[in-house]
Short mmCIF file of C-alpha atoms in Angstrom, two decimals:
data_model
loop_
_atom_site.label_atom_id
_atom_site.label_comp_id
_atom_site.label_asym_id
_atom_site.label_seq_id
_atom_site.Cartn_x
_atom_site.Cartn_y
_atom_site.Cartn_z
CA SER A 244 -12.21 -9.70 -5.43
CA LEU A 245 -15.26 -10.67 -7.41
CA PRO A 246 -18.78 -10.67 -5.96
CA MET A 247 -20.64 -13.44 -4.23
CA ALA A 248 -23.86 -14.11 -6.08
CA ALA A 249 -27.09 -12.84 -4.54
CA PRO A 250 -30.01 -14.70 -6.21
CA ASN A 251 -32.60 -12.68 -4.25
CA PRO A 252 -32.91 -9.06 -3.11
CA LYS A 253 -32.62 -9.86 0.61
CA LEU A 254 -29.37 -9.72 2.58
CA ILE A 255 -28.54 -10.68 6.15
CA ILE A 256 -26.22 -8.12 7.74
CA LEU A 257 -23.90 -9.71 10.29
CA GLY A 258 -21.31 -8.11 12.56
CA LEU A 259 -23.38 -5.08 13.56
CA GLY A 260 -22.52 -5.44 17.23
CA ALA A 261 -23.74 -2.37 19.12
CA ALA A 262 -23.01 0.00 16.22
CA VAL A 263 -26.64 -0.03 15.04
CA SER A 264 -29.60 0.23 17.40
CA THR A 265 -32.53 0.81 15.02
CA ALA A 266 -33.77 -0.52 11.69
CA GLU A 267 -33.90 3.07 10.46
CA GLU A 268 -30.10 3.30 10.72
CA LEU A 269 -29.78 0.17 8.57
CA GLU A 270 -32.21 1.55 6.00
CA GLU A 271 -30.44 4.91 5.84
CA PHE A 272 -27.04 3.31 5.29
CA PHE A 273 -28.10 0.87 2.57
CA SER A 274 -30.32 3.41 0.77
CA ALA A 275 -27.09 4.77 -0.68
CA PHE A 276 -26.91 1.60 -2.81
CA GLY A 277 -30.50 1.45 -4.02
CA THR A 278 -34.15 1.34 -2.99
CA VAL A 279 -34.63 -0.41 0.37
CA VAL A 280 -38.14 -1.87 0.63
CA HIS A 281 -37.65 -3.28 4.15
CA ALA A 282 -35.03 -3.16 6.90
CA GLU A 283 -35.21 -5.19 10.09
CA LEU A 284 -32.94 -5.32 13.14
CA MET A 285 -33.13 -8.42 15.33
CA TYR A 286 -33.50 -8.11 19.12
CA ASP A 287 -33.35 -10.57 22.00
CA GLY A 288 -36.10 -11.06 24.60
CA MET A 289 -34.78 -8.10 26.60
CA GLY A 290 -34.99 -5.71 23.65
CA THR A 291 -31.23 -5.65 23.09
CA PRO A 292 -29.99 -5.75 19.46
CA ARG A 293 -28.58 -9.20 18.62
CA GLY A 294 -25.93 -7.79 16.28
CA PHE A 295 -27.53 -8.69 12.97
CA GLY A 296 -30.44 -7.70 10.76
CA PHE A 297 -31.97 -7.95 7.30
CA VAL A 298 -32.20 -5.55 4.38
CA THR A 299 -34.44 -6.17 1.35
CA PHE A 300 -33.92 -4.20 -1.86
CA ASP A 301 -36.31 -3.72 -4.77
CA CYS A 302 -34.18 -5.93 -7.05
CA PRO A 303 -31.52 -8.69 -6.74
CA GLU A 304 -28.99 -6.62 -8.70
CA THR A 305 -28.76 -4.05 -5.91
CA ALA A 306 -28.07 -6.77 -3.34
CA GLU A 307 -25.41 -8.19 -5.66
CA PHE A 308 -23.88 -4.73 -6.00
CA VAL A 309 -23.63 -4.40 -2.20
CA LEU A 310 -21.78 -7.72 -2.03
CA THR A 311 -19.48 -6.61 -4.84
CA GLN A 312 -18.63 -3.37 -3.06
CA HIS A 313 -18.03 -5.23 0.21
CA ALA A 314 -15.72 -7.71 -1.55
CA SER A 315 -13.57 -4.88 -2.93
CA GLU A 316 -13.68 -2.67 0.17
CA PRO A 317 -15.30 -3.94 3.41
CA LEU A 318 -18.30 -1.88 4.46
CA SER A 319 -18.52 -0.21 7.87
CA ILE A 320 -21.39 1.41 9.80
CA ASN A 321 -20.51 3.90 12.53
CA GLY A 322 -16.93 2.67 12.45
CA LYS A 323 -17.88 -1.02 12.84
CA GLN A 324 -17.01 -3.35 9.94
CA ILE A 325 -20.06 -5.39 8.93
CA ASP A 326 -20.51 -8.60 6.97
CA PRO A 327 -23.42 -8.66 4.46
CA LYS A 328 -24.38 -12.05 3.02
CA PRO A 329 -27.23 -13.37 0.88
CA ALA A 330 -30.24 -14.37 3.00
CA VAL A 331 -31.03 -18.06 2.55
CA PRO A 332 -34.65 -18.94 1.67
CA LYS A 333 -36.26 -21.17 4.27
CA GLY A 334 -36.05 -24.82 3.29
CA GLN A 335 -32.76 -24.51 1.44
CA MET A 336 -29.72 -26.13 2.97
CA VAL A 337 -26.92 -23.86 4.03
CA HIS A 338 -23.56 -24.96 2.68
CA PRO A 339 -20.17 -23.61 3.73
CA ALA A 340 -18.99 -20.85 1.43
CA ARG A 341 -16.87 -22.19 -1.41
CA PRO A 342 -13.85 -20.22 -2.58
CA MET A 343 -14.18 -18.66 -6.00
CA PRO A 344 -12.33 -20.65 -8.67
CA ALA A 345 -9.16 -19.11 -9.97
CA LEU A 346 -9.24 -17.28 -13.26
CA MET A 347 -7.08 -19.02 -15.85
CA PRO A 348 -4.95 -17.06 -18.31
CA ALA A 349 -7.06 -16.09 -21.31
CA SER A 350 -3.96 -16.13 -23.51
CA ARG A 351 -3.76 -19.90 -23.16
CA GLY A 352 -7.32 -20.34 -24.31
CA TYR A 353 -8.62 -21.67 -20.99
CA VAL A 354 -12.21 -21.12 -19.96
CA GLN A 355 -13.03 -20.62 -16.28
CA GLN A 356 -14.91 -23.57 -14.83
CA ASP A 357 -17.36 -22.39 -12.23
CA PRO A 358 -20.15 -23.96 -10.12
CA ARG A 359 -22.50 -21.26 -11.45
CA ARG A 360 -22.05 -22.52 -15.01
CA THR A 361 -25.26 -24.11 -16.25
CA PRO A 362 -25.10 -26.68 -19.10
CA ASN A 363 -27.84 -25.08 -21.20
CA GLY A 364 -30.13 -22.08 -21.33
CA PRO A 365 -29.65 -18.43 -20.31
CA ALA A 366 -26.50 -17.37 -18.50
CA ARG A 367 -25.38 -14.06 -17.01
CA VAL A 368 -22.14 -12.17 -16.66
CA PHE A 369 -21.22 -9.40 -14.26
CA VAL A 370 -19.11 -6.55 -15.69
CA ALA A 371 -17.20 -4.24 -13.32
CA ARG A 372 -15.07 -1.10 -13.82
CA VAL A 373 -17.31 0.00 -16.68
CA PRO A 374 -16.50 3.60 -17.70
CA TYR A 375 -19.36 5.87 -16.62
CA CYS A 376 -19.76 7.17 -20.18
CA THR A 377 -20.53 3.68 -21.52
CA THR A 378 -24.08 3.29 -22.84
CA GLU A 379 -26.29 0.21 -23.03
CA SER A 380 -25.97 0.20 -26.83
CA GLU A 381 -22.18 0.15 -26.52
CA LEU A 382 -22.35 -2.78 -24.10
CA ARG A 383 -24.68 -4.66 -26.41
CA SER A 384 -22.50 -3.88 -29.42
CA HIS A 385 -19.31 -5.13 -27.75
CA PHE A 386 -20.65 -8.24 -26.02
CA GLY A 387 -23.18 -9.04 -28.73
CA ARG A 388 -20.29 -10.44 -30.78
CA PHE A 389 -20.19 -13.41 -28.42
CA GLY A 390 -23.87 -14.34 -28.51
CA VAL A 391 -27.46 -13.15 -28.38
CA ILE A 392 -28.03 -10.77 -25.44
CA GLN A 393 -31.38 -11.29 -23.76
CA ASP A 394 -31.07 -8.52 -21.18
CA CYS A 395 -28.67 -5.69 -20.30
CA TYR A 396 -28.90 -3.92 -16.94
CA GLN A 397 -26.76 -1.02 -15.67
CA PRO A 398 -27.56 -0.18 -12.00
CA LYS A 399 -27.64 3.51 -11.11
CA ASP A 400 -27.15 5.29 -7.81
CA TYR A 401 -30.53 5.65 -6.14
CA LYS A 402 -29.99 9.25 -5.08
CA THR A 403 -27.97 10.73 -7.96
CA GLN A 404 -29.08 8.39 -10.78
CA ALA A 405 -25.44 8.32 -11.88
CA PRO A 406 -24.07 5.05 -13.34
CA ARG A 407 -22.34 2.80 -10.80
CA GLY A 408 -19.78 1.45 -13.23
CA ILE A 409 -21.18 -2.08 -13.32
CA ALA A 410 -23.49 -4.03 -15.61
CA PHE A 411 -25.25 -7.39 -15.85
CA LEU A 412 -25.69 -9.11 -19.21
CA THR A 413 -27.90 -12.13 -19.82
CA PHE A 414 -27.14 -14.27 -22.86
CA THR A 415 -29.53 -16.81 -24.36
CA GLU A 416 -26.86 -19.53 -24.27
CA THR A 417 -24.19 -20.56 -21.79
CA ARG A 418 -21.58 -21.02 -24.52
CA ALA A 419 -21.71 -17.28 -25.18
CA VAL A 420 -20.57 -16.69 -21.60
CA ASP A 421 -17.79 -19.24 -22.08
CA SER A 422 -16.57 -17.17 -25.03
CA VAL A 423 -16.80 -13.93 -23.05
CA MET A 424 -14.77 -15.43 -20.19
CA ALA A 425 -12.03 -16.64 -22.54
CA THR A 426 -10.74 -13.17 -23.41
CA THR A 427 -10.17 -9.70 -21.99
CA HIS A 428 -12.47 -6.78 -22.76
CA GLU A 429 -11.98 -3.05 -23.24
CA LEU A 430 -14.71 -0.42 -23.27
CA ASN A 431 -14.06 3.24 -24.06
CA GLY A 432 -10.34 2.83 -23.50
CA SER A 433 -10.61 0.98 -20.17
CA VAL A 434 -10.17 -2.73 -19.44
CA VAL A 435 -13.27 -4.05 -17.66
CA VAL A 436 -13.56 -7.00 -15.28
CA VAL A 437 -15.93 -9.80 -16.25
CA ASP A 438 -17.17 -12.71 -14.14
CA ARG A 439 -20.04 -15.17 -14.22
CA ALA A 440 -23.14 -14.08 -12.31
CA ALA A 441 -25.89 -16.19 -10.78
CA PRO A 442 -28.86 -16.63 -13.15
CA LYS A 443 -31.97 -14.64 -12.38
CA LYS A 444 -34.44 -16.62 -10.31
CA GLU A 445 -37.97 -15.99 -9.18
CA GLU A 446 -37.83 -14.87 -5.58
CA ALA A 447 -38.48 -17.89 -3.39
CA GLU A 448 -41.76 -17.84 -1.53
CA GLY A 449 -41.92 -17.82 2.23
CA ASP A 450 -39.76 -16.35 4.92
CA TYR A 451 -36.01 -16.28 5.01
CA VAL A 452 -33.80 -17.83 7.67
CA PRO A 453 -30.35 -16.45 8.35
CA THR A 454 -27.10 -18.33 8.38
CA PRO A 455 -26.35 -18.55 12.13
CA PRO A 456 -23.86 -15.79 13.03
CA MET A 457 -20.39 -16.98 13.95
CA MET A 458 -19.81 -16.57 17.69
#
């Protein structure tokens, strides 16, 4: 599965149940993915955990990485499977999740049509299964054939500083991403997975409101 886009560094963590009783437990768990700047567990009027909380990372890419990991292998805390989702900025409407569009065969020359595709301007791609030995210059060299790369980011493990095997590339034009999506890619002998990523946005001002948990 490919990741759900996380346009901001804040996630709402649903499905905690009684598995987590303090914000410190949330922070400790998610610190394995990157720098946690704030963790919050929600309680009812009696001081009982409500089964969900919030985690804010130092950058949107870390939140996106958490969602990617969860999509490939559901995350669990203390044996309880959880459900992390992007936190919705207050004032924005909450729409039902849309299924990801199917990838069309590259051999037939089709280009994936996606709601995240913008008509003009910068556009990003998410690259997964990147060999750990791959450098930024190698990424730029390979994908630079498709267009001008504005930014290249390879997240590292917060504790070990080892590469996580993923990357985000921002091109100056959307058509470069169209070209990238129309073919398969191999880096250092391994086929990598490429998908469109949400464009970088300035973090919305104000508080965040969660999507109401499903009862």
